[in-house]
């Protein structure tokens, strides 16, 4: 069972509960239930057992390997601030403290990144391990550690590992975490020593879930089985640059070389989506469709790390210059949108040298990941920074023509490089697999699905493709499969002191590519785009899988760091990043991606800032907080005026329609209007688009009678076949995000478009021939959907009753027996907000209303007085289920509140509840 699996709710069961294979994932839990059921449960889980793993937070502990004493001060929420006299002691203590709070989480993560989940959870994880071994994250991490990282970074990683291992010394599993006690009934697994590579590997998991447009590549290709090129283009409209502003408006990129300017053919700046789609899809036919459907199933089963398997990844960050703030110094806000997990993916802490000097260089606080030293997002005494996913295209899928032990490239058969991997299985027999890679290091993902092999052998193709021989395979090109320097960047950011040192640090942040915003105490603000970003030939824009046998689809290089966009002290006085386009395509010679977020959140944030500063207004820290919790629905502003004009015959439906009269488009948890509108929106999408998509994109179990198709396309004889959806509810399309906002906005100018036409419902009910008729049918369907879910009385309706957050323990709380889930899981919380809203409590319109991704943390940094900065985490500092700090921040997070964030020695002392001294 995957770590951090997204909890879903509403009318569709969660992803984990639906997977056939996942029912067997933790067979051990069935045995656990048998052993600990009833009275046995109460007897075993005694208070002493539960508390055995709680960390010591007061008094002193002797820690072998320290050069001097280290003080750990925790506030009332258990958030630690560490004080040491050397860098080595500081990071050793960080490892010890994180292991105290979160070692089980750390252990699961490293088993995931190394493809060793089966060692903990048994045979149900073998398929996942096979795929993760094929990607080889831990192998790349080891190469990074051995060949790329600086000596100082290696020293910090070693010190951190030493601290983790000092915590583990002499402890049994039950002394470390409750989950180990449960596993101990059927598994003799014992935690092993932590290594520096375990920490570096986590960056690969982070990069995987922030990898860009791979899912869009797959989806576009899958659509070709049902939709034509223009229909697919309708569903991927152009980015609205004139309405939703790009991040970089007044900034620049350094002057490009004459060689580039004279050679546009290698810039990757071509916009050949249509050509690429035609070439690839016609060359592969059903081979591409079938194999990509199989590949999607493999990808979807991979454990979620920090995102939603590439879907719904977003974030907000913005910075306002001092000329527009009450304090006269910048304010910086950030809230990354990630999967809901328990414990939260983030870990709050401060790392302080008692005296900053050459032997102890850090005084930094913020958010990091349990299992990794340093601080990833936060501030030090001079600067603050935040991150959002840039979404640039750093992955490509290639269809490979296989022949024997090789693959076709440029008219010749080239051999694969291979390696054998052994997967150890708790309670079972080890399994050996062979991983194949192309000459330039692309792993053959299709080897991990038996069905894909057969499809590749049998799939029909046209004459434009090479003879299939032994079949077709699918390989992955991804920047994170090359060794990089992101771990160096983390430490460099932590001690950066000005714009130049910040930019130099950011340049090392090669994977994943992130939007980095900046502010400093000297009243400067900025933005920079770092990352290892490929260039492609004019034949390929990276939007769909490419024919691997054709050399013109090979990457041509990488954009130089000094050619990437940045902005420093723009005249407008603020910078907003929320996954929108980085820079207008007409102002930049490279194609960064064809799949930006469509800018709904970013433009709303911009509008909120502009409305606040007009006529000389100033922005406060609390104003920034209120912007983070803005619940306004931009799609409602567009649709509601249309919906109110529709004549409805049914009184009950008219009563629901009246909810929209005077509604301010705010999606508060107690809003009946928000509940009804979102149900209408969901039904508009289902009727206009969802029912017309291929089964590979529709919700699993959703069955429709559709036109029959064969290898050449639809059969023109009115033959209907029953097709059932194949995708999990939290990953299906249309998901209702701001791409779909743009699709609907565009098609509203074409009220007679075929998209608005839909056959009659049951009993010839409400057939639609145009937009207004479809809207009317959606309003009727929404009324009766909510009647079934919430009751007939609309006075009892509320958005929060539909839009709920469940927090599930990353492993045993996902698929285990109800008694285990009861012990480890928490919720539900009724949430405000929604999809493509600043308060981005995301839901998937195809699958239901339950929350699938969230603002995983929120922070506002006050550069005038750092002690007046604010922060909050999704859950709490602790990973121990019965700790007071397991979910003690969640209620405040749900209400949009922020906690005080102490930084100075005095502020930390004033907020300290527990003090622990680590002695050498």
PDB file of N, CA, C and O in Angstrom, residues 148-192:
ATOM      1  N   UNK A 148      28.672  14.090  -7.791  1.00  0.00           N
ATOM      2  CA  UNK A 148      28.199  15.435  -8.069  1.00  0.00           C
ATOM      3  C   UNK A 148      28.210  16.383  -6.873  1.00  0.00           C
ATOM      4  O   UNK A 148      28.419  17.592  -7.034  1.00  0.00           O
ATOM      5  N   UNK A 149      27.942  15.865  -5.695  1.00  0.00           N
ATOM      6  CA  UNK A 149      27.745  16.743  -4.552  1.00  0.00           C
ATOM      7  C   UNK A 149      29.059  17.220  -3.960  1.00  0.00           C
ATOM      8  O   UNK A 149      30.078  16.519  -4.001  1.00  0.00           O
ATOM      9  N   UNK A 150      29.010  18.414  -3.388  1.00  0.00           N
ATOM     10  CA  UNK A 150      30.208  19.003  -2.794  1.00  0.00           C
ATOM     11  C   UNK A 150      30.610  18.249  -1.533  1.00  0.00           C
ATOM     12  O   UNK A 150      29.799  17.550  -0.917  1.00  0.00           O
ATOM     13  N   UNK A 151      31.846  18.420  -1.143  1.00  0.00           N
ATOM     14  CA  UNK A 151      32.332  17.761   0.074  1.00  0.00           C
ATOM     15  C   UNK A 151      31.554  18.225   1.300  1.00  0.00           C
ATOM     16  O   UNK A 151      31.254  17.422   2.190  1.00  0.00           O
ATOM     17  N   UNK A 152      31.220  19.510   1.354  1.00  0.00           N
ATOM     18  CA  UNK A 152      30.488  20.001   2.522  1.00  0.00           C
ATOM     19  C   UNK A 152      29.102  19.374   2.596  1.00  0.00           C
ATOM     20  O   UNK A 152      28.642  18.980   3.675  1.00  0.00           O
ATOM     21  N   UNK A 153      28.431  19.234   1.450  1.00  0.00           N
ATOM     22  CA  UNK A 153      27.114  18.594   1.442  1.00  0.00           C
ATOM     23  C   UNK A 153      27.216  17.149   1.889  1.00  0.00           C
ATOM     24  O   UNK A 153      26.386  16.664   2.664  1.00  0.00           O
ATOM     25  N   UNK A 154      28.221  16.449   1.424  1.00  0.00           N
ATOM     26  CA  UNK A 154      28.413  15.064   1.862  1.00  0.00           C
ATOM     27  C   UNK A 154      28.635  14.998   3.372  1.00  0.00           C
ATOM     28  O   UNK A 154      28.100  14.111   4.049  1.00  0.00           O
ATOM     29  N   UNK A 155      29.391  15.936   3.902  1.00  0.00           N
ATOM     30  CA  UNK A 155      29.623  15.961   5.348  1.00  0.00           C
ATOM     31  C   UNK A 155      28.319  16.171   6.113  1.00  0.00           C
ATOM     32  O   UNK A 155      28.084  15.550   7.156  1.00  0.00           O
ATOM     33  N   UNK A 156      27.471  17.065   5.600  1.00  0.00           N
ATOM     34  CA  UNK A 156      26.193  17.318   6.262  1.00  0.00           C
ATOM     35  C   UNK A 156      25.297  16.078   6.205  1.00  0.00           C
ATOM     36  O   UNK A 156      24.618  15.740   7.185  1.00  0.00           O
ATOM     37  N   UNK A 157      25.285  15.410   5.054  1.00  0.00           N
ATOM     38  CA  UNK A 157      24.474  14.205   4.912  1.00  0.00           C
ATOM     39  C   UNK A 157      24.965  13.100   5.837  1.00  0.00           C
ATOM     40  O   UNK A 157      24.171  12.353   6.427  1.00  0.00           O
ATOM     41  N   UNK A 158      26.281  13.001   5.980  1.00  0.00           N
ATOM     42  CA  UNK A 158      26.852  11.999   6.881  1.00  0.00           C
ATOM     43  C   UNK A 158      26.498  12.315   8.333  1.00  0.00           C
ATOM     44  O   UNK A 158      26.148  11.418   9.112  1.00  0.00           O
ATOM     45  N   UNK A 159      26.572  13.591   8.693  1.00  0.00           N
ATOM     46  CA  UNK A 159      26.228  13.989  10.055  1.00  0.00           C
ATOM     47  C   UNK A 159      24.756  13.711  10.341  1.00  0.00           C
ATOM     48  O   UNK A 159      24.392  13.208  11.421  1.00  0.00           O
ATOM     49  N   UNK A 160      23.903  14.020   9.370  1.00  0.00           N
ATOM     50  CA  UNK A 160      22.476  13.770   9.529  1.00  0.00           C
ATOM     51  C   UNK A 160      22.223  12.273   9.745  1.00  0.00           C
ATOM     52  O   UNK A 160      21.470  11.878  10.635  1.00  0.00           O
ATOM     53  N   UNK A 161      22.861  11.446   8.917  1.00  0.00           N
ATOM     54  CA  UNK A 161      22.704   9.990   9.043  1.00  0.00           C
ATOM     55  C   UNK A 161      23.180   9.508  10.412  1.00  0.00           C
ATOM     56  O   UNK A 161      22.564   8.625  11.028  1.00  0.00           O
ATOM     57  N   UNK A 162      24.249  10.096  10.880  1.00  0.00           N
ATOM     58  CA  UNK A 162      24.768   9.709  12.186  1.00  0.00           C
ATOM     59  C   UNK A 162      23.735  10.000  13.278  1.00  0.00           C
ATOM     60  O   UNK A 162      23.555   9.214  14.219  1.00  0.00           O
ATOM     61  N   UNK A 163      23.036  11.119  13.144  1.00  0.00           N
ATOM     62  CA  UNK A 163      22.013  11.457  14.116  1.00  0.00           C
ATOM     63  C   UNK A 163      20.835  10.505  14.075  1.00  0.00           C
ATOM     64  O   UNK A 163      20.309  10.087  15.126  1.00  0.00           O
ATOM     65  N   UNK A 164      20.392  10.143  12.870  1.00  0.00           N
ATOM     66  CA  UNK A 164      19.294   9.182  12.744  1.00  0.00           C
ATOM     67  C   UNK A 164      19.695   7.852  13.369  1.00  0.00           C
ATOM     68  O   UNK A 164      18.923   7.239  14.129  1.00  0.00           O
ATOM     69  N   UNK A 165      20.889   7.400  13.073  1.00  0.00           N
ATOM     70  CA  UNK A 165      21.333   6.102  13.572  1.00  0.00           C
ATOM     71  C   UNK A 165      21.560   6.120  15.078  1.00  0.00           C
ATOM     72  O   UNK A 165      21.389   5.087  15.752  1.00  0.00           O
ATOM     73  N   UNK A 166      21.923   7.279  15.613  1.00  0.00           N
ATOM     74  CA  UNK A 166      22.039   7.391  17.069  1.00  0.00           C
ATOM     75  C   UNK A 166      20.677   7.200  17.728  1.00  0.00           C
ATOM     76  O   UNK A 166      20.560   6.603  18.805  1.00  0.00           O
ATOM     77  N   UNK A 167      19.638   7.683  17.072  1.00  0.00           N
ATOM     78  CA  UNK A 167      18.287   7.480  17.601  1.00  0.00           C
ATOM     79  C   UNK A 167      17.892   6.003  17.531  1.00  0.00           C
ATOM     80  O   UNK A 167      17.261   5.461  18.448  1.00  0.00           O
ATOM     81  N   UNK A 168      18.250   5.319  16.449  1.00  0.00           N
ATOM     82  CA  UNK A 168      17.861   3.925  16.263  1.00  0.00           C
ATOM     83  C   UNK A 168      18.601   2.971  17.197  1.00  0.00           C
ATOM     84  O   UNK A 168      18.099   1.881  17.493  1.00  0.00           O
ATOM     85  N   UNK A 169      19.764   3.366  17.647  1.00  0.00           N
ATOM     86  CA  UNK A 169      20.634   2.463  18.400  1.00  0.00           C
ATOM     87  C   UNK A 169      19.907   1.870  19.611  1.00  0.00           C
ATOM     88  O   UNK A 169      19.360   2.604  20.452  1.00  0.00           O
ATOM     89  N   UNK A 170      19.882   0.541  19.655  1.00  0.00           N
ATOM     90  CA  UNK A 170      19.326  -0.155  20.804  1.00  0.00           C
ATOM     91  C   UNK A 170      17.819  -0.226  20.862  1.00  0.00           C
ATOM     92  O   UNK A 170      17.260  -0.718  21.851  1.00  0.00           O
ATOM     93  N   UNK A 171      17.129   0.234  19.825  1.00  0.00           N
ATOM     94  CA  UNK A 171      15.664   0.247  19.846  1.00  0.00           C
ATOM     95  C   UNK A 171      15.085  -0.883  18.996  1.00  0.00           C
ATOM     96  O   UNK A 171      15.563  -1.150  17.900  1.00  0.00           O
ATOM     97  N   UNK A 172      14.039  -1.513  19.509  1.00  0.00           N
ATOM     98  CA  UNK A 172      13.234  -2.419  18.726  1.00  0.00           C
ATOM     99  C   UNK A 172      12.193  -1.599  17.967  1.00  0.00           C
ATOM    100  O   UNK A 172      11.939  -0.432  18.273  1.00  0.00           O
ATOM    101  N   UNK A 173      11.535  -2.252  16.992  1.00  0.00           N
ATOM    102  CA  UNK A 173      10.544  -1.553  16.194  1.00  0.00           C
ATOM    103  C   UNK A 173       9.470  -0.887  17.020  1.00  0.00           C
ATOM    104  O   UNK A 173       9.094   0.262  16.790  1.00  0.00           O
ATOM    105  N   UNK A 174       8.940  -1.598  18.044  1.00  0.00           N
ATOM    106  CA  UNK A 174       7.853  -1.040  18.842  1.00  0.00           C
ATOM    107  C   UNK A 174       8.315   0.167  19.647  1.00  0.00           C
ATOM    108  O   UNK A 174       7.483   0.977  20.085  1.00  0.00           O
ATOM    109  N   UNK A 175       9.624   0.298  19.844  1.00  0.00           N
ATOM    110  CA  UNK A 175      10.145   1.466  20.542  1.00  0.00           C
ATOM    111  C   UNK A 175      10.262   2.675  19.627  1.00  0.00           C
ATOM    112  O   UNK A 175      10.490   3.791  20.094  1.00  0.00           O
ATOM    113  N   UNK A 176      10.103   2.439  18.327  1.00  0.00           N
ATOM    114  CA  UNK A 176      10.280   3.507  17.341  1.00  0.00           C
ATOM    115  C   UNK A 176       8.943   4.076  16.899  1.00  0.00           C
ATOM    116  O   UNK A 176       8.773   5.283  16.788  1.00  0.00           O
ATOM    117  N   UNK A 177       7.962   3.189  16.636  1.00  0.00           N
ATOM    118  CA  UNK A 177       6.658   3.666  16.183  1.00  0.00           C
ATOM    119  C   UNK A 177       5.623   2.571  16.330  1.00  0.00           C
ATOM    120  O   UNK A 177       5.938   1.372  16.246  1.00  0.00           O
ATOM    121  N   UNK A 178       4.388   2.985  16.550  1.00  0.00           N
ATOM    122  CA  UNK A 178       3.260   2.077  16.700  1.00  0.00           C
ATOM    123  C   UNK A 178       3.122   1.137  15.505  1.00  0.00           C
ATOM    124  O   UNK A 178       2.797  -0.042  15.652  1.00  0.00           O
ATOM    125  N   UNK A 179       3.373   1.646  14.291  1.00  0.00           N
ATOM    126  CA  UNK A 179       3.204   0.837  13.094  1.00  0.00           C
ATOM    127  C   UNK A 179       4.123  -0.373  13.084  1.00  0.00           C
ATOM    128  O   UNK A 179       3.749  -1.445  12.594  1.00  0.00           O
ATOM    129  N   UNK A 180       5.336  -0.214  13.605  1.00  0.00           N
ATOM    130  CA  UNK A 180       6.244  -1.358  13.654  1.00  0.00           C
ATOM    131  C   UNK A 180       5.695  -2.452  14.565  1.00  0.00           C
ATOM    132  O   UNK A 180       5.873  -3.647  14.309  1.00  0.00           O
ATOM    133  N   UNK A 181       5.029  -2.039  15.638  1.00  0.00           N
ATOM    134  CA  UNK A 181       4.442  -3.026  16.537  1.00  0.00           C
ATOM    135  C   UNK A 181       3.385  -3.844  15.802  1.00  0.00           C
ATOM    136  O   UNK A 181       3.268  -5.057  16.001  1.00  0.00           O
ATOM    137  N   UNK A 182       2.594  -3.185  14.937  1.00  0.00           N
ATOM    138  CA  UNK A 182       1.593  -3.903  14.154  1.00  0.00           C
ATOM    139  C   UNK A 182       2.251  -4.844  13.155  1.00  0.00           C
ATOM    140  O   UNK A 182       1.851  -6.001  13.010  1.00  0.00           O
ATOM    141  N   UNK A 183       3.272  -4.352  12.444  1.00  0.00           N
ATOM    142  CA  UNK A 183       3.965  -5.200  11.476  1.00  0.00           C
ATOM    143  C   UNK A 183       4.634  -6.390  12.154  1.00  0.00           C
ATOM    144  O   UNK A 183       4.787  -7.453  11.553  1.00  0.00           O
ATOM    145  N   UNK A 184       5.007  -6.225  13.407  1.00  0.00           N
ATOM    146  CA  UNK A 184       5.746  -7.269  14.107  1.00  0.00           C
ATOM    147  C   UNK A 184       4.991  -8.547  14.316  1.00  0.00           C
ATOM    148  O   UNK A 184       5.578  -9.585  14.625  1.00  0.00           O
ATOM    149  N   UNK A 185       3.659  -8.527  14.147  1.00  0.00           N
ATOM    150  CA  UNK A 185       2.898  -9.754  14.303  1.00  0.00           C
ATOM    151  C   UNK A 185       3.221 -10.781  13.231  1.00  0.00           C
ATOM    152  O   UNK A 185       3.162 -11.988  13.464  1.00  0.00           O
ATOM    153  N   UNK A 186       3.502 -10.334  12.032  1.00  0.00           N
ATOM    154  CA  UNK A 186       3.678 -11.284  10.921  1.00  0.00           C
ATOM    155  C   UNK A 186       4.970 -11.063  10.151  1.00  0.00           C
ATOM    156  O   UNK A 186       5.227 -11.767   9.193  1.00  0.00           O
ATOM    157  N   UNK A 187       5.770 -10.109  10.538  1.00  0.00           N
ATOM    158  CA  UNK A 187       6.932  -9.747   9.747  1.00  0.00           C
ATOM    159  C   UNK A 187       8.093  -9.507  10.697  1.00  0.00           C
ATOM    160  O   UNK A 187       7.965  -8.738  11.664  1.00  0.00           O
ATOM    161  N   UNK A 188       9.207 -10.146  10.434  1.00  0.00           N
ATOM    162  CA  UNK A 188      10.359  -9.949  11.303  1.00  0.00           C
ATOM    163  C   UNK A 188      11.222  -8.779  10.843  1.00  0.00           C
ATOM    164  O   UNK A 188      12.388  -8.671  11.205  1.00  0.00           O
ATOM    165  N   UNK A 189      10.613  -7.885  10.038  1.00  0.00           N
ATOM    166  CA  UNK A 189      11.334  -6.720   9.545  1.00  0.00           C
ATOM    167  C   UNK A 189      11.882  -5.882  10.693  1.00  0.00           C
ATOM    168  O   UNK A 189      11.185  -5.617  11.672  1.00  0.00           O
ATOM    169  N   UNK A 190      13.136  -5.457  10.546  1.00  0.00           N
ATOM    170  CA  UNK A 190      13.735  -4.566  11.523  1.00  0.00           C
ATOM    171  C   UNK A 190      14.409  -3.417  10.767  1.00  0.00           C
ATOM    172  O   UNK A 190      15.086  -3.639   9.764  1.00  0.00           O
ATOM    173  N   UNK A 191      14.205  -2.184  11.227  1.00  0.00           N
ATOM    174  CA  UNK A 191      14.803  -1.028  10.546  1.00  0.00           C
ATOM    175  C   UNK A 191      16.320  -1.144  10.479  1.00  0.00           C
ATOM    176  O   UNK A 191      16.975  -1.575  11.435  1.00  0.00           O
ATOM    177  N   UNK A 192      16.857  -0.748   9.348  1.00  0.00           N
ATOM    178  CA  UNK A 192      18.297  -0.787   9.170  1.00  0.00           C
ATOM    179  C   UNK A 192      18.881   0.618   9.302  1.00  0.00           C
ATOM    180  O   UNK A 192      18.156   1.609   9.441  1.00  0.00           O
TER     181      UNK A 192
END
